[in-house]
CSV table of C-alpha atoms in Angstrom, one decimal:
chain,number,residue,atom,x,y,z
A,1,UNK,CA,0.0,0.0,0.0
A,2,UNK,CA,1.2,3.5,-0.8
A,3,UNK,CA,1.0,4.9,2.7
A,4,UNK,CA,-2.2,6.8,2.0
A,5,UNK,CA,-5.2,5.9,4.0
A,6,UNK,CA,-7.3,3.2,2.4
A,7,UNK,CA,-10.9,2.5,3.2
A,8,UNK,CA,-12.6,-0.9,3.3
A,9,UNK,CA,-16.3,-1.0,3.4
A,10,UNK,CA,-17.9,-4.1,5.1
A,11,UNK,CA,-21.4,-5.1,4.3
A,12,UNK,CA,-22.5,-7.5,7.0
A,13,UNK,CA,-25.8,-9.0,8.2
A,14,UNK,CA,-27.7,-12.2,8.8
A,15,UNK,CA,-28.1,-14.9,6.2
A,16,UNK,CA,-30.6,-14.3,3.3
A,17,UNK,CA,-31.3,-10.6,3.7
A,18,UNK,CA,-29.9,-9.5,0.3
A,19,UNK,CA,-26.3,-8.5,1.1
A,20,UNK,CA,-25.0,-9.9,-2.2
A,21,UNK,CA,-27.7,-8.0,-4.2
A,22,UNK,CA,-26.7,-4.7,-2.4
A,23,UNK,CA,-23.0,-5.4,-3.0
A,24,UNK,CA,-23.6,-6.0,-6.7
A,25,UNK,CA,-25.7,-2.9,-7.0
A,26,UNK,CA,-22.9,-0.8,-5.3
A,27,UNK,CA,-20.3,-2.2,-7.7
A,28,UNK,CA,-22.4,-0.9,-10.6
A,29,UNK,CA,-22.3,2.7,-9.1
A,30,UNK,CA,-19.0,2.9,-7.4
A,31,UNK,CA,-15.5,1.5,-8.0
A,32,UNK,CA,-15.9,-1.4,-5.6
A,33,UNK,CA,-14.6,-5.0,-5.8
A,34,UNK,CA,-16.2,-7.7,-3.7
A,35,UNK,CA,-14.1,-9.9,-1.3
A,36,UNK,CA,-16.4,-12.6,-0.2
A,37,UNK,CA,-16.3,-13.6,3.5
A,38,UNK,CA,-18.8,-16.5,3.0
A,39,UNK,CA,-17.3,-19.7,4.3
A,40,UNK,CA,-19.0,-21.8,1.6
A,41,UNK,CA,-18.4,-19.7,-1.5
A,42,UNK,CA,-14.7,-20.5,-1.4
A,43,UNK,CA,-15.4,-24.0,-2.6
A,44,UNK,CA,-15.7,-24.9,-6.3
A,45,UNK,CA,-18.7,-27.0,-7.3
A,46,UNK,CA,-20.7,-26.0,-4.2
A,47,UNK,CA,-23.2,-23.9,-6.0
A,48,UNK,CA,-26.4,-25.2,-4.5
A,49,UNK,CA,-27.3,-23.9,-1.1
A,50,UNK,CA,-24.5,-21.3,-1.0
A,51,UNK,CA,-26.3,-18.3,-2.6
A,52,UNK,CA,-23.2,-18.0,-4.9
A,53,UNK,CA,-23.7,-15.3,-7.6
A,54,UNK,CA,-24.4,-16.6,-11.1
A,55,UNK,CA,-21.6,-17.3,-13.5
A,56,UNK,CA,-22.6,-14.1,-15.5
A,57,UNK,CA,-22.3,-12.0,-12.3
A,58,UNK,CA,-19.0,-13.6,-11.3
A,59,UNK,CA,-17.6,-12.9,-14.8
A,60,UNK,CA,-18.7,-9.3,-15.0
A,61,UNK,CA,-18.3,-8.0,-11.4
A,62,UNK,CA,-15.0,-8.4,-9.5
A,63,UNK,CA,-15.5,-11.1,-6.8
A,64,UNK,CA,-12.6,-12.4,-4.8
A,65,UNK,CA,-12.2,-15.5,-2.7
A,66,UNK,CA,-15.0,-17.3,-4.6
A,67,UNK,CA,-14.4,-20.8,-6.1
A,68,UNK,CA,-10.7,-20.8,-4.9
A,69,UNK,CA,-10.6,-24.4,-3.4
A,70,UNK,CA,-11.9,-27.9,-4.0
A,71,UNK,CA,-14.4,-29.0,-1.3
A,72,UNK,CA,-12.0,-31.7,0.0
A,73,UNK,CA,-9.3,-29.1,0.8
A,74,UNK,CA,-8.9,-27.7,4.3
A,75,UNK,CA,-9.1,-23.9,4.6
A,76,UNK,CA,-8.5,-22.1,7.9
A,77,UNK,CA,-9.4,-18.7,9.2
A,78,UNK,CA,-5.7,-17.9,9.2
A,79,UNK,CA,-5.5,-18.7,5.5
A,80,UNK,CA,-8.6,-16.6,4.8
A,81,UNK,CA,-7.1,-13.6,6.7
A,82,UNK,CA,-3.9,-13.9,4.6
A,83,UNK,CA,-5.8,-14.3,1.4
A,84,UNK,CA,-8.0,-11.3,2.2
A,85,UNK,CA,-5.1,-9.1,3.1
A,86,UNK,CA,-3.4,-10.1,-0.2
A,87,UNK,CA,-6.5,-9.2,-2.1
A,88,UNK,CA,-6.8,-5.8,-0.3
A,89,UNK,CA,-3.2,-5.0,-1.3
A,90,UNK,CA,-3.8,-6.0,-5.0
A,91,UNK,CA,-6.9,-3.9,-5.2
A,92,UNK,CA,-5.3,-0.9,-3.5
A,93,UNK,CA,-2.3,-1.2,-5.8
A,94,UNK,CA,-4.6,-0.8,-8.8
A,95,UNK,CA,-6.1,2.3,-7.0
Protein backbone atom coordinates (compact mmCIF):
# COMPACT_ATOMS: atom_id res chain seq x y z
CA UNK A 1 0.00 0.00 0.00
CA UNK A 2 1.22 3.46 -0.79
CA UNK A 3 1.01 4.92 2.74
CA UNK A 4 -2.18 6.84 1.98
CA UNK A 5 -5.20 5.95 4.04
CA UNK A 6 -7.25 3.24 2.38
CA UNK A 7 -10.89 2.54 3.20
CA UNK A 8 -12.55 -0.85 3.28
CA UNK A 9 -16.33 -1.00 3.43
CA UNK A 10 -17.86 -4.08 5.07
CA UNK A 11 -21.40 -5.14 4.28
CA UNK A 12 -22.48 -7.51 7.03
CA UNK A 13 -25.78 -8.98 8.15
CA UNK A 14 -27.71 -12.17 8.78
CA UNK A 15 -28.15 -14.87 6.17
CA UNK A 16 -30.59 -14.31 3.30
CA UNK A 17 -31.27 -10.58 3.74
CA UNK A 18 -29.90 -9.51 0.35
CA UNK A 19 -26.29 -8.52 1.12
CA UNK A 20 -25.04 -9.89 -2.20
CA UNK A 21 -27.67 -7.96 -4.15
CA UNK A 22 -26.69 -4.74 -2.36
CA UNK A 23 -22.98 -5.38 -2.97
CA UNK A 24 -23.59 -6.02 -6.66
CA UNK A 25 -25.68 -2.85 -6.96
CA UNK A 26 -22.90 -0.85 -5.29
CA UNK A 27 -20.28 -2.16 -7.73
CA UNK A 28 -22.41 -0.88 -10.59
CA UNK A 29 -22.35 2.66 -9.13
CA UNK A 30 -18.99 2.89 -7.38
CA UNK A 31 -15.49 1.53 -8.04
CA UNK A 32 -15.86 -1.40 -5.63
CA UNK A 33 -14.62 -4.96 -5.78
CA UNK A 34 -16.19 -7.69 -3.66
CA UNK A 35 -14.14 -9.86 -1.32
CA UNK A 36 -16.41 -12.64 -0.16
CA UNK A 37 -16.32 -13.64 3.50
CA UNK A 38 -18.79 -16.48 3.00
CA UNK A 39 -17.29 -19.73 4.29
CA UNK A 40 -18.98 -21.85 1.60
CA UNK A 41 -18.38 -19.67 -1.47
CA UNK A 42 -14.66 -20.45 -1.40
CA UNK A 43 -15.37 -23.98 -2.62
CA UNK A 44 -15.71 -24.89 -6.29
CA UNK A 45 -18.68 -27.05 -7.28
CA UNK A 46 -20.68 -25.99 -4.18
CA UNK A 47 -23.22 -23.86 -6.00
CA UNK A 48 -26.44 -25.22 -4.52
CA UNK A 49 -27.29 -23.89 -1.08
CA UNK A 50 -24.50 -21.31 -1.04
CA UNK A 51 -26.28 -18.34 -2.65
CA UNK A 52 -23.23 -17.99 -4.89
CA UNK A 53 -23.71 -15.32 -7.57
CA UNK A 54 -24.45 -16.56 -11.07
CA UNK A 55 -21.64 -17.30 -13.50
CA UNK A 56 -22.56 -14.15 -15.46
CA UNK A 57 -22.27 -11.98 -12.34
CA UNK A 58 -18.97 -13.59 -11.33
CA UNK A 59 -17.59 -12.92 -14.84
CA UNK A 60 -18.66 -9.26 -14.98
CA UNK A 61 -18.27 -7.98 -11.41
CA UNK A 62 -15.00 -8.41 -9.53
CA UNK A 63 -15.46 -11.07 -6.84
CA UNK A 64 -12.55 -12.39 -4.81
CA UNK A 65 -12.23 -15.53 -2.66
CA UNK A 66 -15.01 -17.30 -4.55
CA UNK A 67 -14.36 -20.76 -6.09
CA UNK A 68 -10.75 -20.85 -4.88
CA UNK A 69 -10.58 -24.37 -3.35
CA UNK A 70 -11.87 -27.86 -3.95
CA UNK A 71 -14.40 -29.04 -1.32
CA UNK A 72 -12.04 -31.69 0.03
CA UNK A 73 -9.32 -29.09 0.75
CA UNK A 74 -8.94 -27.69 4.26
CA UNK A 75 -9.09 -23.89 4.57
CA UNK A 76 -8.50 -22.12 7.86
CA UNK A 77 -9.38 -18.70 9.24
CA UNK A 78 -5.68 -17.90 9.19
CA UNK A 79 -5.48 -18.73 5.48
CA UNK A 80 -8.59 -16.63 4.83
CA UNK A 81 -7.07 -13.64 6.66
CA UNK A 82 -3.88 -13.87 4.61
CA UNK A 83 -5.82 -14.27 1.36
CA UNK A 84 -8.05 -11.30 2.20
CA UNK A 85 -5.06 -9.07 3.06
CA UNK A 86 -3.39 -10.10 -0.20
CA UNK A 87 -6.55 -9.16 -2.14
CA UNK A 88 -6.79 -5.79 -0.35
CA UNK A 89 -3.19 -5.05 -1.32
CA UNK A 90 -3.78 -6.03 -4.95
CA UNK A 91 -6.93 -3.90 -5.18
CA UNK A 92 -5.29 -0.88 -3.51
CA UNK A 93 -2.25 -1.23 -5.80
CA UNK A 94 -4.62 -0.81 -8.78
CA UNK A 95 -6.08 2.26 -7.01
